[in-house]
Amino acid sequence: METNTYDYSADTAEVTPQPSPHAPVIAVIHASVGSGHKAAANAIAEALERLRGTEGVLQDVVIDVLDILDFGRIRFDGNKTAAAFTGPTRPIYDITWRYVLTGRFLWGGGTAWSRLMFPAFTTYVQEKRPLAVICTHITAANVAVGARMLTGSSYPIVCVPTDYEIEGWWPHKDADLFCVPTEFMAETLRPRKVDESSIEITGIPVRQGFVKTHDRAQCRAQFALPADKTVVLVMAGAALPQPYVRFRAAIEQTLPYLRSFDRMHFVFLPGKDKAYADHLRAVFTGMKLPNVSVLNYVEDMAALMHACDLAVLKSGGLTTTECLCAELPMILLGKSYGQEKANTTMLTAFGASMHATTSRELIMQLHHLHEHPEALRALLVNASALRRPDAAEDIVRATMRRVGATAPKSKHFAKFYWGGKPAHTR
């Protein structure tokens, strides 16, 4: 397999090939299963670029942003595979996520995945000898563990989960650091016998644009939004429509009621789904709704979030974190499963978001906020306890402290072990 070395540009958010295979390398690895893992990897790469020449980041370091699925012996579409668990199979996925290797019998790590599925990544490690590997997906972390064992390397492996609870398949015993968003997740890791020195509360990394202060009036003008209304962003799209089928069904049932919110303006974001965007425009034209907009795919999501007062969205870990950092209050819509259920539980427990499981409940909550807009401020105050805008840079600093301090690991094909009593029942 041909691999490229990449240098990440924080200004253009693009990855460009660099012809310097012998330069020191830091690999940031995601998996193209949804968009959140890649977005988190890009945020960390941006932070590495900003810290170049400081905080232990070498001036000439090459930053590789890689999709671990590109190295697979069998190539498959991660997004389509993930979408297969968004229909009737959602409860099966929920059971798998909540109960497999999350009790006392635990997964430690090993060479299994590297030997069977990802020998190309082992070759990459052999050639590049990275200074560190930062992983935003469990597959990436496990493959990095196996490649390190097989090549006798000693780079630190940093695990960065992108949700507010952690799955059981992370390589608990063979990873060097877990960068987690809250103390709640640290409590999950301790009974799994992850050493306290290997846990840091950093937050989930987001790109710099979501953190920077924006001029709201300018952002609203950019998207042709009214300056005198509460702007509600309805995030109803992604690369594939399947994960949003139930979300969209609930939204469709609210459309006849939008006219009654005369002090609100609703912005619908269908993502890359042009057919759904056209459908919404046709419906709104037929209904002659005066307080709605439909946008095509938006590149500058940070500016759009800063233009709005409230978001209605699914409870994905990365998107909700972007809302936290952009100081955008949230209503999480729909019954959630797996990690999204954990995200919903965490955000609502802090009072950082509202949650509606049906269209009727959503309409009630919108009416409440329509009549009492000061409640939006309360959501922001509560969300500040979870907001960690410097997460990406903190992850980089924590990583660099471990470069050169990791001893080679013994080889094993698969490691299972007994942990303590789980801190949280699922």
XYZ file of C-alpha atoms in Angstrom:
426
model
C 0.000 0.000 0.000
C 1.246 3.451 -0.855
C 1.185 5.872 2.064
C 1.764 9.595 2.171
C 3.242 11.836 4.793
C 1.007 14.771 5.609
C 1.382 18.212 7.069
C -1.830 19.678 8.449
C -2.573 23.330 7.754
C -4.601 24.963 10.526
C -5.567 27.855 8.264
C -7.004 25.905 5.346
C -8.064 22.731 7.195
C -6.538 20.697 4.370
C -3.961 17.924 4.370
C -1.132 18.217 1.822
C 1.574 15.657 0.951
C 5.134 16.353 2.126
C 8.210 14.676 0.584
C 10.211 14.163 3.793
C 9.956 10.488 4.851
C 12.923 10.714 7.230
C 11.644 13.652 9.278
C 10.260 12.974 12.771
C 6.602 11.977 12.577
C 3.588 12.226 14.871
C 0.630 10.170 13.632
C -2.936 11.210 14.449
C -5.213 8.348 13.463
C -8.984 8.217 13.121
C -11.479 5.911 11.439
C -13.999 7.141 8.891
C -16.976 5.904 10.896
C -19.106 9.017 11.078
C -17.457 12.424 10.965
C -16.592 12.982 14.627
C -13.445 10.857 14.855
C -11.896 12.571 11.841
C -12.893 16.031 13.097
C -11.228 15.326 16.448
C -8.070 14.092 14.687
C -7.968 17.260 12.587
C -8.411 19.384 15.703
C -5.402 17.678 17.325
C -3.382 18.146 14.125
C -4.262 21.851 14.163
C -3.034 22.080 17.746
C 0.231 20.326 16.842
C 0.705 22.868 14.067
C 0.044 25.799 16.412
C 2.498 24.422 18.974
C 5.213 23.610 16.456
C 8.565 24.554 17.979
C 7.124 24.798 21.512
C 5.860 22.478 24.258
C 8.212 19.723 23.046
C 6.772 19.693 19.498
C 9.776 19.671 17.154
C 9.949 22.448 14.582
C 10.478 19.987 11.714
C 7.949 17.363 12.823
C 5.673 15.918 10.150
C 2.046 15.523 11.204
C 0.357 12.506 9.630
C -3.450 12.509 9.784
C -4.474 8.979 8.793
C -7.633 6.937 8.391
C -6.877 3.504 9.816
C -9.416 1.921 7.444
C -7.160 2.895 4.532
C -4.631 0.370 5.859
C -7.070 -2.546 6.110
C -6.474 -5.825 4.319
C -10.172 -5.699 3.439
C -11.393 -2.238 2.415
C -14.886 -1.259 3.481
C -16.889 1.928 3.919
C -16.986 2.735 7.611
C -19.838 5.199 7.250
C -22.069 2.679 5.487
C -21.202 0.019 8.035
C -22.081 2.355 10.910
C -25.316 3.348 9.174
C -26.369 -0.303 9.241
C -26.849 0.060 13.006
C -29.220 3.019 12.843
C -32.457 1.239 11.901
C -34.120 -1.782 13.524
C -30.677 -3.025 14.643
C -30.149 -0.044 16.984
C -31.093 -2.024 20.127
C -28.584 -4.726 19.164
C -25.860 -2.110 18.826
C -26.949 -0.611 22.152
C -26.578 -3.971 23.904
C -23.177 -4.495 22.303
C -21.916 -1.049 23.270
C -23.274 -1.129 26.800
C -22.416 -4.671 27.878
C -19.516 -6.165 25.880
C -16.256 -5.978 27.851
C -17.505 -3.246 30.177
C -17.778 -5.367 33.311
C -15.000 -7.169 35.189
C -13.826 -9.277 32.248
C -11.931 -6.768 30.130
C -9.944 -6.361 26.923
C -6.336 -5.325 27.387
C -4.891 -5.178 23.876
C -2.631 -7.247 21.627
C -1.408 -7.882 18.109
C -4.590 -9.616 16.928
C -6.049 -6.828 14.816
C -2.665 -5.866 13.372
C -1.773 -9.404 12.329
C -5.155 -10.282 10.859
C -6.352 -7.064 9.258
C -3.772 -4.271 9.290
C -0.272 -5.466 8.316
C 0.065 -2.365 6.111
C 0.010 -0.161 9.192
C 2.745 -2.277 10.775
C 4.809 -1.560 7.636
C 4.037 2.155 8.025
C 5.338 2.083 11.616
C 8.434 0.163 10.550
C 9.221 2.819 7.946
C 8.238 5.986 9.815
C 9.125 5.120 13.431
C 6.694 7.749 14.767
C 7.472 9.765 17.874
C 3.900 9.272 19.093
C 0.551 7.944 17.893
C -2.668 9.701 18.912
C -5.872 7.736 18.264
C -9.437 9.023 18.147
C -11.023 5.625 17.422
C -10.732 2.232 19.110
C -9.681 0.470 15.904
C -6.831 2.919 15.446
C -5.707 2.460 19.050
C -5.725 -1.327 18.874
C -3.872 -1.393 15.559
C -1.285 1.050 16.921
C -0.767 -1.226 19.939
C -0.228 -4.267 17.719
C 2.136 -2.471 15.348
C 4.222 -1.250 18.267
C 4.599 -4.783 19.599
C 5.391 -6.302 16.215
C 8.043 -3.708 15.336
C 9.582 -3.386 18.807
C 8.910 0.354 18.781
C 8.461 2.483 21.890
C 6.214 5.342 20.825
C 3.478 6.392 23.271
C -0.102 5.551 22.291
C -2.619 8.195 23.330
C -6.324 7.310 23.277
C -8.820 10.140 22.751
C -12.450 8.939 22.977
C -14.851 11.337 21.272
C -17.898 10.668 23.467
C -18.793 11.138 27.121
C -18.413 7.480 28.075
C -15.858 4.929 26.985
C -16.331 1.600 25.219
C -14.861 -1.660 26.432
C -12.697 -2.426 23.381
C -10.066 0.261 23.950
C -6.656 -1.373 24.696
C -6.724 -0.597 28.403
C -3.500 -2.281 29.487
C -1.297 -1.418 26.505
C -2.211 2.230 25.905
C -0.063 4.861 27.607
C -2.572 7.650 28.092
C -6.320 8.197 28.001
C -7.404 11.793 27.415
C -11.029 11.909 28.525
C -13.610 14.709 28.734
C -14.840 14.308 32.313
C -14.100 12.791 35.686
C -17.043 10.461 35.044
C -15.024 8.676 32.362
C -11.970 8.549 34.593
C -14.150 6.726 37.119
C -14.962 4.180 34.411
C -11.277 3.586 33.626
C -10.012 3.120 37.185
C -11.811 -0.224 37.807
C -10.439 -1.336 34.456
C -7.028 -0.981 36.123
C -5.879 1.937 34.024
C -3.289 3.668 36.193
C -4.140 7.130 37.486
C -0.992 8.504 35.836
C -2.374 7.308 32.493
C -5.587 9.351 32.737
C -5.905 13.066 32.037
C -9.085 15.145 31.970
C -8.629 17.191 28.819
C -12.026 17.420 27.152
C -12.899 16.395 23.594
C -10.816 18.254 20.967
C -12.522 20.630 18.540
C -11.106 22.868 15.852
C -10.008 26.356 16.761
C -12.838 28.075 14.893
C -15.436 26.860 17.386
C -13.467 28.389 20.252
C -12.628 31.784 18.752
C -14.871 34.763 19.378
C -17.009 35.679 16.376
C -18.967 38.798 15.525
C -22.560 37.521 15.684
C -23.968 40.250 13.455
C -21.347 39.523 10.815
C -22.005 35.768 11.035
C -25.740 36.308 10.612
C -25.142 38.508 7.612
C -22.884 35.799 6.150
C -25.800 33.344 6.156
C -28.576 35.903 5.479
C -30.205 35.352 8.875
C -32.422 37.897 10.649
C -30.709 40.040 13.255
C -33.764 40.543 15.477
C -34.903 36.953 16.145
C -33.821 33.926 18.155
C -32.162 31.772 15.509
C -32.638 28.010 15.906
C -30.245 25.724 14.007
C -31.784 22.344 13.094
C -28.887 19.996 12.293
C -30.596 17.330 10.210
C -27.995 15.941 7.840
C -24.774 14.037 7.305
C -22.921 12.239 4.529
C -25.495 9.423 4.701
C -29.172 9.965 5.551
C -29.784 6.714 7.462
C -28.712 7.962 10.922
C -31.155 10.861 10.578
C -34.278 8.969 9.476
C -35.972 9.078 12.892
C -34.658 12.559 13.666
C -36.128 13.866 10.416
C -39.432 12.101 11.038
C -39.769 13.920 14.359
C -38.813 17.227 12.741
C -41.400 16.738 9.970
C -44.104 16.505 12.631
C -43.062 19.865 14.097
C -43.170 21.786 10.791
C -46.864 22.800 10.982
C -46.197 24.450 14.349
C -43.202 26.583 13.347
C -45.418 29.471 12.241
C -46.480 30.026 15.880
C -42.894 30.869 16.930
C -42.966 34.398 15.570
C -39.889 35.500 17.534
C -37.822 32.574 16.257
C -36.206 31.833 12.907
C -35.389 28.204 12.039
C -32.324 27.319 9.968
C -32.367 23.783 8.537
C -29.032 22.174 7.739
C -29.434 18.987 5.651
C -25.679 18.511 5.224
C -24.727 16.953 1.893
C -28.207 15.516 1.335
C -29.384 17.700 -1.565
C -32.579 15.696 -2.046
C -33.653 16.402 1.522
C -32.761 20.078 1.145
C -34.930 20.290 -1.976
C -37.744 18.505 -0.146
C -37.636 20.995 2.724
C -37.642 23.981 0.377
C -40.665 22.597 -1.463
C -42.533 21.984 1.801
C -41.761 25.441 3.171
C -42.777 27.095 -0.092
C -46.067 25.224 -0.061
C -46.713 26.135 3.574
C -45.621 29.748 2.970
C -43.597 29.699 6.190
C -41.950 33.089 6.775
C -39.503 32.111 9.524
C -37.395 29.329 7.962
C -34.213 29.000 5.915
C -32.624 25.947 4.302
C -28.873 25.973 3.776
C -26.812 23.798 1.501
C -23.664 22.104 2.816
C -21.823 24.581 5.056
C -18.024 24.579 5.268
C -17.763 27.152 8.056
C -19.823 25.423 10.724
C -18.145 27.444 13.472
C -19.441 30.712 12.018
C -22.927 29.252 11.600
C -23.005 28.045 15.202
C -21.884 31.465 16.412
C -24.703 33.026 14.364
C -27.367 30.979 16.175
C -28.981 31.028 19.626
C -30.097 27.400 19.909
C -29.379 24.075 18.183
C -31.663 21.070 17.729
C -29.510 18.019 17.006
C -28.659 14.376 17.621
C -26.409 13.665 20.580
C -23.147 12.887 18.784
C -20.119 13.469 21.002
C -18.139 15.717 18.676
C -21.050 17.876 17.484
C -22.350 18.470 20.993
C -18.827 19.401 22.087
C -18.583 21.886 19.219
C -21.830 23.421 20.473
C -20.398 23.601 23.995
C -17.284 25.368 22.771
C -19.266 27.716 20.512
C -21.526 28.496 23.501
C -24.602 27.332 21.636
C -27.432 25.915 23.819
C -28.873 22.574 22.720
C -32.018 20.496 22.530
C -31.081 16.853 21.884
C -33.830 15.196 19.853
C -34.734 11.538 19.694
C -34.250 8.364 21.664
C -30.518 7.683 21.762
C -28.544 4.453 21.880
C -25.016 3.376 22.735
C -22.549 6.215 23.133
C -25.199 8.757 22.140
C -27.280 7.672 25.122
C -24.251 8.250 27.349
C -23.793 11.697 25.789
C -27.441 12.583 26.392
C -27.266 11.419 29.989
C -24.113 13.427 30.696
C -25.275 16.664 29.058
C -28.740 16.641 30.608
C -27.380 15.662 34.039
C -25.281 18.821 34.011
C -28.235 20.869 32.785
C -26.113 21.714 29.746
C -28.836 20.709 27.287
C -32.510 19.838 27.045
C -33.736 16.510 25.684
C -36.875 15.740 23.696
C -37.756 12.190 22.656
C -40.843 13.089 20.582
C -41.975 15.943 18.354
C -44.634 16.876 20.910
C -41.998 17.253 23.602
C -39.819 19.291 21.240
C -42.687 21.682 20.516
C -43.301 22.121 24.257
C -39.641 22.937 24.874
C -39.508 25.376 21.976
C -42.602 27.123 23.344
C -40.902 27.381 26.745
C -37.782 28.944 25.231
C -39.883 31.161 22.974
C -41.689 32.626 25.980
C -38.691 32.544 28.323
C -35.540 33.209 26.247
C -33.626 33.812 29.490
C -33.651 30.007 29.891
C -31.057 29.861 27.119
C -28.674 31.705 29.409
C -29.219 29.097 32.115
C -28.226 26.333 29.683
C -25.026 28.230 28.864
C -24.129 28.688 32.524
C -24.590 24.972 33.192
C -22.666 24.020 30.044
C -19.629 25.971 31.203
C -18.822 23.100 33.596
C -18.222 20.827 30.577
C -16.699 23.374 28.220
C -12.978 22.732 27.618
C -11.953 24.894 24.662
C -8.231 24.083 25.015
C -8.671 20.307 24.845
C -6.678 19.799 21.633
C -3.650 21.677 22.902
C -3.848 19.949 26.301
C -3.825 16.572 24.521
C -0.736 17.586 22.550
C 1.070 18.722 25.702
C 0.188 15.510 27.511
C 1.413 13.477 24.524
C 4.749 15.263 24.260
C 5.451 14.671 27.956
C 5.419 10.944 27.170
C 7.625 10.975 24.073
C 10.834 9.129 24.851
C 9.518 7.814 28.164
C 7.770 4.668 26.876
C 9.477 1.297 27.150
C 8.933 -1.411 24.496
C 6.057 -3.771 25.339
C 6.074 -7.559 25.387
C 4.206 -9.276 22.560
C 0.881 -11.039 22.991
C -1.803 -11.899 20.466
C -4.683 -10.954 22.772
C -4.893 -9.938 26.397
C -7.950 -10.309 28.617
C -7.918 -9.598 32.335
C -10.140 -9.196 35.393
C -10.947 -5.690 36.513
C -12.634 -4.296 39.596
C -16.296 -3.616 40.159
C -17.492 -1.210 37.431
C -17.954 2.328 38.672
C -21.064 2.838 36.513
C -23.718 0.309 35.651
C -25.088 0.607 32.150
